[in-house]
Amino acid sequence: MQKFLIKRSKFGFIKRNKQFTQLTSINLFSKIGDRLFYTTMLTLAAALPQANIAVMIISISETVPILMGIILGNLADKQPRKFRGMIQSSLTRALLYLSIGLLLNYRSTLSLIVIIATLNFISDLFGNYSSALSAPFTKILVSADDMTQAQGLVSITSQLVNVLATLGGSLLLTIFLAKTIAVINAGVFLLVSVFFGLLSTHFATTENKIIDHTSKRPVWRLVVENLQTLVTNKKALNDLCQLALINGFFGGITPIFVLFLQKTKVIIFSRAITISLLSSLITLGLIISSALSLKIWRNITTHVLCHYANLLIVVTSLGFILNQLYIILLGSSLTALLLGIVSPRFSTMIINHYPAERLGGIVTTVNSLLVLTPPLTSFIFPVLANFGLTFSYYCLGVYGLMLLSLSYLILHRQTNSTTLN
């Protein structure tokens, strides 16, 4: 019995999936470079007279590369030498951040911020391309039975790395100049390229298992085919729409919450701490549920869990309407908890269902669609608040009800839908 428990533990998973763990560890280390310089860029932008424009440019440079993943993923699928591409991408990113470090020897202006944001944009393109190159290995290296646990571990560690890297970037800024942090970031990517190089020989046999069926087909055709593949699979389409729109809820709630705190007397210590508390509870909910995705509500389908999340969005809306801060905090954190459970299961479903040689395009297409809604809702809900703050609260509730209706339209009106096991 004891041996069985050890076998099913996370350490047992790591032992069974050594190569996957090695590759994932390098990708996580690369994510440090993705976030380490972000706070520095925002700080430089906020110090300018044209702060609003500069911050907007930085935000665009961070968001657009993710949306371009639809194209980058298919380019990655057409690349026969995956590890060579990952090594070259990391080296290019190191050179880009060395260039940023050199540019920061000059006085900070809006033009300089535009150049830095452009280089950061190019770096993120290479980062997303590298992630797509590594996607097929997950399918080959991890068994179907272990896939949910693999995706749960990737989810929780990615979130922790993002938080810690952002915090680390803030701390470094109190010690070093911005140009020094850029050079440190370049060093991170240089190390990543070295690690990929060391692993490449050990993964040669695995890499040969990825059969390329896409090299002779144009990228635009692959993009269309991947979108059609997701649209015709009604269960995958429903889960994708649900996850994207639940993500959108978290994009919209923060600006509404900030406006809510300006009108209410119910705060915890201060408005700044209360805002931080909301963000912390959402992040904590995502992390905890990612860790427990295999252990809780295993017999409840993702479809039902998404329904619960939709209802919690309505409950959160009622918290705003009734001026109940704790209902808002509870509803938001529980919605994040459910999202953290569903996300690894959805990723598992996608990876297990589609062939390895197409996973780069499929996974990046899914990721691009998942991040479309938060920027939109973070813009739309403050606009709705201009018609009245209470009106925006009701719209948040309508948003949750819309998600319930959308699920019915996708699933129950299609009798010949394709399903995933």
Short mmCIF file of C-alpha atoms in Angstrom, two decimals:
data_model
loop_
_atom_site.label_atom_id
_atom_site.label_comp_id
_atom_site.label_asym_id
_atom_site.label_seq_id
_atom_site.Cartn_x
_atom_site.Cartn_y
_atom_site.Cartn_z
CA MET A 1 0.00 0.00 0.00
CA GLN A 2 2.82 2.36 0.91
CA LYS A 3 4.60 1.66 -2.39
CA PHE A 4 1.37 2.40 -4.24
CA LEU A 5 1.02 5.77 -2.51
CA ILE A 6 4.60 6.66 -3.34
CA LYS A 7 4.03 5.64 -6.94
CA ARG A 8 1.01 7.90 -7.28
CA SER A 9 2.65 10.87 -5.57
CA LYS A 10 4.06 13.83 -7.43
CA PHE A 11 7.55 12.44 -6.85
CA GLY A 12 6.40 9.21 -8.44
CA PHE A 13 5.12 11.17 -11.42
CA ILE A 14 8.45 12.98 -11.78
CA LYS A 15 10.33 9.69 -11.59
CA ARG A 16 8.10 8.11 -14.26
CA ASN A 17 8.34 11.15 -16.54
CA LYS A 18 11.95 12.25 -16.18
CA GLN A 19 12.36 13.64 -19.69
CA PHE A 20 9.09 15.57 -19.52
CA THR A 21 10.18 17.04 -16.17
CA GLN A 22 13.54 18.12 -17.62
CA LEU A 23 11.95 19.81 -20.64
CA THR A 24 9.24 21.47 -18.55
CA SER A 25 11.83 22.75 -16.04
CA ILE A 26 13.74 24.50 -18.82
CA ASN A 27 10.53 26.02 -20.20
CA LEU A 28 9.65 27.27 -16.70
CA PHE A 29 13.12 28.79 -16.33
CA SER A 30 12.52 30.53 -19.65
CA LYS A 31 9.30 32.00 -18.21
CA ILE A 32 11.43 33.82 -15.64
CA GLY A 33 12.90 35.75 -18.55
CA ASP A 34 9.38 36.41 -19.87
CA ARG A 35 8.35 38.26 -16.68
CA LEU A 36 11.58 39.50 -15.06
CA PHE A 37 11.85 42.69 -17.12
CA TYR A 38 8.11 43.48 -17.25
CA THR A 39 8.01 45.61 -14.08
CA THR A 40 11.12 47.48 -15.21
CA MET A 41 9.50 48.37 -18.54
CA LEU A 42 6.33 49.58 -16.81
CA THR A 43 8.37 51.65 -14.35
CA LEU A 44 10.31 53.28 -17.17
CA ALA A 45 7.08 53.96 -19.06
CA ALA A 46 5.26 55.38 -16.01
CA ALA A 47 8.09 57.88 -15.36
CA LEU A 48 7.59 59.59 -18.73
CA PRO A 49 5.40 62.67 -19.28
CA GLN A 50 3.42 60.58 -21.82
CA ALA A 51 2.95 57.78 -19.25
CA ASN A 52 -0.49 56.64 -20.48
CA ILE A 53 0.71 56.16 -24.05
CA ALA A 54 3.95 54.50 -22.94
CA VAL A 55 2.19 52.01 -20.64
CA MET A 56 -0.30 51.20 -23.40
CA ILE A 57 2.59 50.48 -25.80
CA ILE A 58 4.21 48.14 -23.26
CA SER A 59 0.90 46.32 -22.70
CA ILE A 60 0.42 45.86 -26.44
CA SER A 61 3.95 44.47 -26.78
CA GLU A 62 3.07 41.85 -24.14
CA THR A 63 -0.38 40.90 -25.46
CA VAL A 64 -0.11 40.79 -29.25
CA PRO A 65 2.55 38.02 -29.40
CA ILE A 66 0.15 35.68 -27.60
CA LEU A 67 -2.57 36.45 -30.12
CA MET A 68 -0.13 35.70 -32.95
CA GLY A 69 0.37 32.23 -31.51
CA ILE A 70 -2.17 30.95 -34.04
CA ILE A 71 0.42 31.54 -36.78
CA LEU A 72 3.54 30.79 -34.72
CA GLY A 73 2.24 27.38 -33.64
CA ASN A 74 1.74 26.26 -37.21
CA LEU A 75 5.20 27.50 -38.17
CA ALA A 76 6.53 25.42 -35.27
CA ASP A 77 4.70 22.34 -36.55
CA LYS A 78 6.46 22.78 -39.91
CA GLN A 79 9.89 22.88 -38.20
CA PRO A 80 11.46 19.38 -38.38
CA ARG A 81 14.34 20.17 -35.97
CA LYS A 82 12.45 21.22 -32.85
CA PHE A 83 15.42 21.48 -30.48
CA ARG A 84 17.48 23.46 -32.96
CA GLY A 85 14.60 25.93 -33.18
CA MET A 86 14.36 26.20 -29.37
CA ILE A 87 18.12 26.81 -29.05
CA GLN A 88 18.10 29.45 -31.78
CA SER A 89 15.03 31.17 -30.30
CA SER A 90 16.63 31.43 -26.85
CA LEU A 91 19.91 32.76 -28.28
CA THR A 92 17.99 35.38 -30.27
CA ARG A 93 16.13 36.47 -27.13
CA ALA A 94 19.45 36.80 -25.28
CA LEU A 95 20.78 39.08 -28.03
CA LEU A 96 17.59 41.16 -28.01
CA TYR A 97 17.84 41.83 -24.27
CA LEU A 98 21.53 42.64 -24.56
CA SER A 99 20.48 45.23 -27.15
CA ILE A 100 17.89 46.60 -24.70
CA GLY A 101 20.60 46.84 -22.04
CA LEU A 102 22.78 48.89 -24.40
CA LEU A 103 19.86 51.17 -25.37
CA LEU A 104 19.17 51.92 -21.70
CA ASN A 105 22.47 53.79 -21.54
CA TYR A 106 20.58 56.61 -23.26
CA ARG A 107 18.06 58.97 -21.68
CA SER A 108 14.57 57.53 -21.33
CA THR A 109 12.14 59.00 -23.87
CA LEU A 110 8.93 57.85 -25.52
CA SER A 111 10.89 56.93 -28.66
CA LEU A 112 13.25 54.77 -26.59
CA ILE A 113 10.27 53.04 -24.92
CA VAL A 114 8.82 52.30 -28.37
CA ILE A 115 12.12 50.71 -29.48
CA ILE A 116 12.39 48.67 -26.26
CA ALA A 117 8.76 47.57 -26.53
CA THR A 118 9.40 46.50 -30.13
CA LEU A 119 12.42 44.40 -29.10
CA ASN A 120 10.38 42.92 -26.24
CA PHE A 121 7.60 42.17 -28.73
CA ILE A 122 10.04 40.29 -30.99
CA SER A 123 11.45 38.43 -27.98
CA ASP A 124 7.97 37.29 -26.94
CA LEU A 125 7.28 36.10 -30.49
CA PHE A 126 10.33 33.86 -30.29
CA GLY A 127 9.25 32.73 -26.82
CA ASN A 128 5.82 31.65 -28.00
CA TYR A 129 7.38 29.97 -31.03
CA SER A 130 9.72 28.03 -28.72
CA SER A 131 6.80 26.94 -26.51
CA ALA A 132 4.98 25.65 -29.59
CA LEU A 133 8.09 23.70 -30.64
CA SER A 134 8.10 21.87 -27.30
CA ALA A 135 4.34 21.11 -27.26
CA PRO A 136 4.48 17.81 -29.26
CA PHE A 137 6.96 16.30 -26.78
CA THR A 138 4.33 16.32 -24.03
CA LYS A 139 2.12 13.98 -26.05
CA ILE A 140 5.01 11.55 -26.66
CA LEU A 141 6.66 11.66 -23.24
CA VAL A 142 3.58 11.50 -20.97
CA SER A 143 1.03 8.71 -20.92
CA ALA A 144 -2.67 9.52 -21.26
CA ASP A 145 -3.28 8.44 -17.65
CA ASP A 146 -0.66 10.88 -16.36
CA MET A 147 -1.62 13.77 -18.63
CA THR A 148 -4.03 15.54 -16.26
CA GLN A 149 -1.44 15.47 -13.49
CA ALA A 150 1.17 16.76 -15.93
CA GLN A 151 -1.02 19.67 -16.98
CA GLY A 152 -1.92 20.43 -13.36
CA LEU A 153 1.77 20.61 -12.43
CA VAL A 154 2.54 22.80 -15.45
CA SER A 155 -0.34 25.11 -14.55
CA ILE A 156 0.58 25.56 -10.89
CA THR A 157 4.31 25.95 -11.51
CA SER A 158 3.72 28.42 -14.37
CA GLN A 159 1.56 30.61 -12.14
CA LEU A 160 4.08 30.48 -9.31
CA VAL A 161 6.96 31.32 -11.65
CA ASN A 162 5.02 34.27 -13.12
CA VAL A 163 4.29 35.66 -9.65
CA LEU A 164 7.82 35.10 -8.33
CA ALA A 165 9.52 36.40 -11.47
CA THR A 166 7.41 39.57 -11.43
CA LEU A 167 8.19 40.04 -7.73
CA GLY A 168 11.88 39.29 -8.41
CA GLY A 169 11.94 41.91 -11.15
CA SER A 170 10.50 44.48 -8.72
CA LEU A 171 13.11 43.62 -6.08
CA LEU A 172 15.97 43.77 -8.59
CA LEU A 173 14.81 47.23 -9.62
CA THR A 174 15.44 48.45 -6.07
CA ILE A 175 19.05 47.22 -6.28
CA PHE A 176 20.14 47.52 -9.92
CA LEU A 177 19.72 49.90 -12.81
CA ALA A 178 17.25 48.98 -15.56
CA LYS A 179 20.08 48.21 -18.00
CA THR A 180 21.57 45.71 -15.53
CA ILE A 181 18.26 43.87 -15.24
CA ALA A 182 18.08 43.67 -19.03
CA VAL A 183 21.54 42.06 -19.09
CA ILE A 184 20.48 39.62 -16.32
CA ASN A 185 17.46 38.73 -18.44
CA ALA A 186 19.74 38.12 -21.42
CA GLY A 187 21.75 35.78 -19.20
CA VAL A 188 18.60 33.82 -18.35
CA PHE A 189 17.88 33.18 -22.02
CA LEU A 190 21.52 32.32 -22.70
CA LEU A 191 21.34 29.65 -19.97
CA VAL A 192 18.08 28.36 -21.46
CA SER A 193 19.78 27.88 -24.85
CA VAL A 194 22.63 26.00 -23.13
CA PHE A 195 20.17 23.73 -21.29
CA PHE A 196 18.29 22.99 -24.52
CA GLY A 197 21.60 22.18 -26.19
CA LEU A 198 22.55 19.75 -23.42
CA LEU A 199 19.18 17.99 -23.71
CA SER A 200 19.05 17.85 -27.50
CA THR A 201 21.17 14.70 -27.87
CA HIS A 202 19.09 12.84 -25.25
CA PHE A 203 15.88 13.81 -27.07
CA ALA A 204 17.06 12.87 -30.58
CA THR A 205 15.12 9.58 -30.62
CA THR A 206 12.00 11.25 -29.23
CA GLU A 207 12.24 14.07 -31.77
CA ASN A 208 12.33 11.55 -34.62
CA LYS A 209 8.96 10.19 -33.48
CA ILE A 210 7.29 13.48 -34.42
CA ILE A 211 6.22 12.83 -38.00
CA ASP A 212 5.85 15.97 -40.10
CA HIS A 213 2.72 15.97 -42.28
CA THR A 214 2.52 19.76 -42.66
CA SER A 215 5.77 20.96 -44.27
CA LYS A 216 4.35 21.21 -47.79
CA ARG A 217 1.13 22.97 -46.81
CA PRO A 218 0.87 26.77 -46.45
CA VAL A 219 0.51 28.23 -42.96
CA TRP A 220 -2.82 29.90 -43.70
CA ARG A 221 -4.33 26.52 -44.62
CA LEU A 222 -3.07 24.98 -41.37
CA VAL A 223 -4.56 27.89 -39.39
CA VAL A 224 -7.95 27.36 -41.05
CA GLU A 225 -7.81 23.60 -40.54
CA ASN A 226 -6.98 23.95 -36.84
CA LEU A 227 -9.84 26.39 -36.30
CA GLN A 228 -12.21 24.07 -38.18
CA THR A 229 -11.01 21.14 -36.09
CA LEU A 230 -11.89 22.98 -32.88
CA VAL A 231 -15.21 24.37 -34.16
CA THR A 232 -16.51 21.01 -35.41
CA ASN A 233 -15.75 19.33 -32.08
CA LYS A 234 -18.66 20.72 -30.08
CA LYS A 235 -17.49 19.59 -26.66
CA ALA A 236 -14.03 21.08 -27.19
CA LEU A 237 -15.62 24.25 -28.62
CA ASN A 238 -17.94 24.60 -25.63
CA ASP A 239 -15.14 24.16 -23.09
CA LEU A 240 -12.93 26.57 -25.04
CA CYS A 241 -15.64 29.26 -25.15
CA GLN A 242 -16.45 28.75 -21.47
CA LEU A 243 -12.81 29.01 -20.38
CA ALA A 244 -12.19 32.04 -22.59
CA LEU A 245 -15.22 33.90 -21.23
CA ILE A 246 -14.53 32.93 -17.61
CA ASN A 247 -11.04 34.36 -18.18
CA GLY A 248 -12.83 37.43 -19.48
CA PHE A 249 -14.69 37.74 -16.17
CA PHE A 250 -11.35 38.16 -14.39
CA GLY A 251 -10.33 40.79 -16.93
CA GLY A 252 -13.51 42.79 -16.27
CA ILE A 253 -13.87 42.44 -12.51
CA THR A 254 -10.69 44.30 -11.50
CA PRO A 255 -11.57 47.73 -12.98
CA ILE A 256 -15.17 47.36 -11.74
CA PHE A 257 -13.86 46.42 -8.28
CA VAL A 258 -11.63 49.51 -8.20
CA LEU A 259 -14.61 51.72 -9.06
CA PHE A 260 -16.75 49.89 -6.49
CA LEU A 261 -14.22 50.63 -3.71
CA GLN A 262 -14.38 54.34 -4.50
CA LYS A 263 -18.10 54.34 -3.67
CA THR A 264 -18.26 51.93 -0.73
CA LYS A 265 -17.20 52.41 2.89
CA VAL A 266 -16.59 48.68 3.32
CA ILE A 267 -12.87 48.11 2.82
CA ILE A 268 -10.21 45.95 4.47
CA PHE A 269 -7.54 48.24 6.02
CA SER A 270 -7.21 50.32 2.85
CA ARG A 271 -8.37 50.39 -0.77
CA ALA A 272 -4.92 49.34 -2.01
CA ILE A 273 -4.84 46.34 0.33
CA THR A 274 -8.39 45.38 -0.63
CA ILE A 275 -7.50 45.44 -4.34
CA SER A 276 -4.41 43.34 -3.63
CA LEU A 277 -6.54 40.93 -1.60
CA LEU A 278 -8.85 40.33 -4.57
CA SER A 279 -5.89 39.64 -6.87
CA SER A 280 -4.25 37.39 -4.26
CA LEU A 281 -7.42 35.34 -3.66
CA ILE A 282 -7.89 34.81 -7.40
CA THR A 283 -4.26 33.72 -7.84
CA LEU A 284 -4.41 31.51 -4.74
CA GLY A 285 -7.61 29.87 -6.01
CA LEU A 286 -5.99 29.09 -9.35
CA ILE A 287 -2.86 27.66 -7.72
CA ILE A 288 -4.68 25.49 -5.16
CA SER A 289 -7.16 24.08 -7.65
CA SER A 290 -4.42 23.34 -10.21
CA ALA A 291 -2.68 21.30 -7.52
CA LEU A 292 -5.91 19.48 -6.59
CA SER A 293 -7.38 19.01 -10.07
CA LEU A 294 -6.86 15.24 -9.89
CA LYS A 295 -8.15 14.87 -6.35
CA ILE A 296 -11.42 16.79 -6.12
CA TRP A 297 -14.65 16.50 -8.11
CA ARG A 298 -13.12 13.90 -10.40
CA ASN A 299 -16.55 12.55 -11.38
CA ILE A 300 -17.98 15.97 -12.23
CA THR A 301 -17.61 16.89 -15.91
CA THR A 302 -15.94 20.09 -17.06
CA HIS A 303 -19.29 21.08 -18.55
CA VAL A 304 -20.96 21.03 -15.11
CA LEU A 305 -18.01 22.74 -13.39
CA CYS A 306 -18.20 25.58 -15.93
CA HIS A 307 -21.91 25.93 -15.12
CA TYR A 308 -21.03 26.33 -11.44
CA ALA A 309 -18.47 28.99 -12.38
CA ASN A 310 -21.08 30.83 -14.44
CA LEU A 311 -23.47 30.86 -11.49
CA LEU A 312 -20.70 32.17 -9.24
CA ILE A 313 -20.19 35.06 -11.67
CA VAL A 314 -23.88 35.90 -11.15
CA VAL A 315 -23.37 35.63 -7.36
CA THR A 316 -20.39 38.00 -7.59
CA SER A 317 -22.57 40.43 -9.52
CA LEU A 318 -25.14 40.29 -6.68
CA GLY A 319 -22.31 41.06 -4.25
CA PHE A 320 -21.68 44.30 -6.12
CA ILE A 321 -25.37 45.17 -6.32
CA LEU A 322 -25.93 44.47 -2.59
CA ASN A 323 -22.69 46.27 -1.60
CA GLN A 324 -21.35 43.08 0.02
CA LEU A 325 -17.56 43.00 -0.24
CA TYR A 326 -17.16 39.50 1.17
CA ILE A 327 -19.61 38.01 -1.35
CA ILE A 328 -17.53 39.59 -4.12
CA LEU A 329 -14.29 38.17 -2.72
CA LEU A 330 -15.81 34.74 -2.11
CA GLY A 331 -17.52 34.55 -5.52
CA SER A 332 -14.35 35.60 -7.37
CA SER A 333 -12.05 33.21 -5.50
CA LEU A 334 -14.42 30.24 -5.97
CA THR A 335 -14.73 31.04 -9.68
CA ALA A 336 -10.92 31.00 -9.88
CA LEU A 337 -10.92 27.69 -8.00
CA LEU A 338 -13.21 26.12 -10.60
CA LEU A 339 -11.23 27.60 -13.47
CA GLY A 340 -8.05 26.10 -12.04
CA ILE A 341 -9.69 22.66 -11.96
CA VAL A 342 -11.12 22.83 -15.48
CA SER A 343 -8.06 24.26 -17.27
CA PRO A 344 -5.70 21.26 -16.77
CA ARG A 345 -8.51 18.85 -17.70
CA PHE A 346 -9.22 20.79 -20.87
CA SER A 347 -5.50 20.85 -21.78
CA THR A 348 -5.38 17.10 -21.19
CA MET A 349 -8.38 16.57 -23.44
CA ILE A 350 -6.78 18.56 -26.25
CA ILE A 351 -3.33 16.91 -26.01
CA ASN A 352 -4.70 13.37 -25.75
CA HIS A 353 -7.10 13.82 -28.67
CA TYR A 354 -4.95 15.47 -31.36
CA PRO A 355 -1.80 14.01 -33.04
CA ALA A 356 1.62 15.17 -31.80
CA GLU A 357 2.65 16.62 -35.16
CA ARG A 358 -0.24 19.12 -35.02
CA LEU A 359 -0.12 20.01 -31.33
CA GLY A 360 2.03 23.13 -31.79
CA GLY A 361 -0.66 24.73 -33.95
CA ILE A 362 -3.62 23.41 -31.96
CA VAL A 363 -2.25 24.37 -28.52
CA THR A 364 -1.17 27.87 -29.56
CA THR A 365 -4.52 28.43 -31.30
CA VAL A 366 -6.30 27.47 -28.09
CA ASN A 367 -4.03 29.68 -25.97
CA SER A 368 -4.54 32.63 -28.31
CA LEU A 369 -8.32 32.28 -28.11
CA LEU A 370 -8.19 31.96 -24.32
CA VAL A 371 -6.44 35.32 -23.90
CA LEU A 372 -8.63 37.27 -26.32
CA THR A 373 -11.38 38.13 -23.83
CA PRO A 374 -9.59 39.62 -20.76
CA PRO A 375 -8.26 42.69 -22.66
CA LEU A 376 -11.72 43.20 -24.18
CA THR A 377 -13.63 42.91 -20.90
CA SER A 378 -11.11 45.09 -19.07
CA PHE A 379 -12.04 47.77 -21.63
CA ILE A 380 -15.79 47.10 -22.00
CA PHE A 381 -16.84 47.02 -18.33
CA PRO A 382 -15.30 50.40 -17.42
CA VAL A 383 -17.07 51.82 -20.50
CA LEU A 384 -20.35 50.34 -19.24
CA ALA A 385 -19.67 51.98 -15.87
CA ASN A 386 -19.93 55.36 -17.59
CA PHE A 387 -23.65 54.66 -17.98
CA GLY A 388 -23.85 54.05 -14.24
CA LEU A 389 -21.87 51.89 -11.85
CA THR A 390 -24.95 49.88 -10.86
CA PHE A 391 -25.64 49.27 -14.55
CA SER A 392 -22.19 47.69 -14.93
CA TYR A 393 -22.94 45.41 -11.92
CA TYR A 394 -26.08 44.12 -13.60
CA CYS A 395 -24.15 43.66 -16.86
CA LEU A 396 -21.69 41.44 -14.98
CA GLY A 397 -24.62 39.24 -13.91
CA VAL A 398 -25.95 39.17 -17.48
CA TYR A 399 -22.45 38.10 -18.56
CA GLY A 400 -22.68 35.01 -16.31
CA LEU A 401 -26.17 34.16 -17.59
CA MET A 402 -24.94 34.60 -21.16
CA LEU A 403 -22.29 31.94 -20.53
CA LEU A 404 -24.99 29.50 -19.39
CA SER A 405 -27.03 30.23 -22.52
CA LEU A 406 -23.99 29.89 -24.79
CA SER A 407 -23.32 26.39 -23.48
CA TYR A 408 -26.88 25.40 -24.38
CA LEU A 409 -26.59 26.85 -27.87
CA ILE A 410 -23.32 25.03 -28.60
CA LEU A 411 -24.10 21.63 -27.11
CA HIS A 412 -27.84 21.05 -26.96
CA ARG A 413 -28.75 22.40 -30.39
CA GLN A 414 -26.23 20.14 -32.10
CA THR A 415 -27.37 16.53 -32.23
CA ASN A 416 -24.45 15.25 -34.26
CA SER A 417 -21.65 16.80 -32.23
CA THR A 418 -18.21 15.22 -32.01
CA THR A 419 -17.14 14.46 -28.46
CA LEU A 420 -13.89 13.77 -26.70
CA ASN A 421 -13.45 11.02 -24.16
#
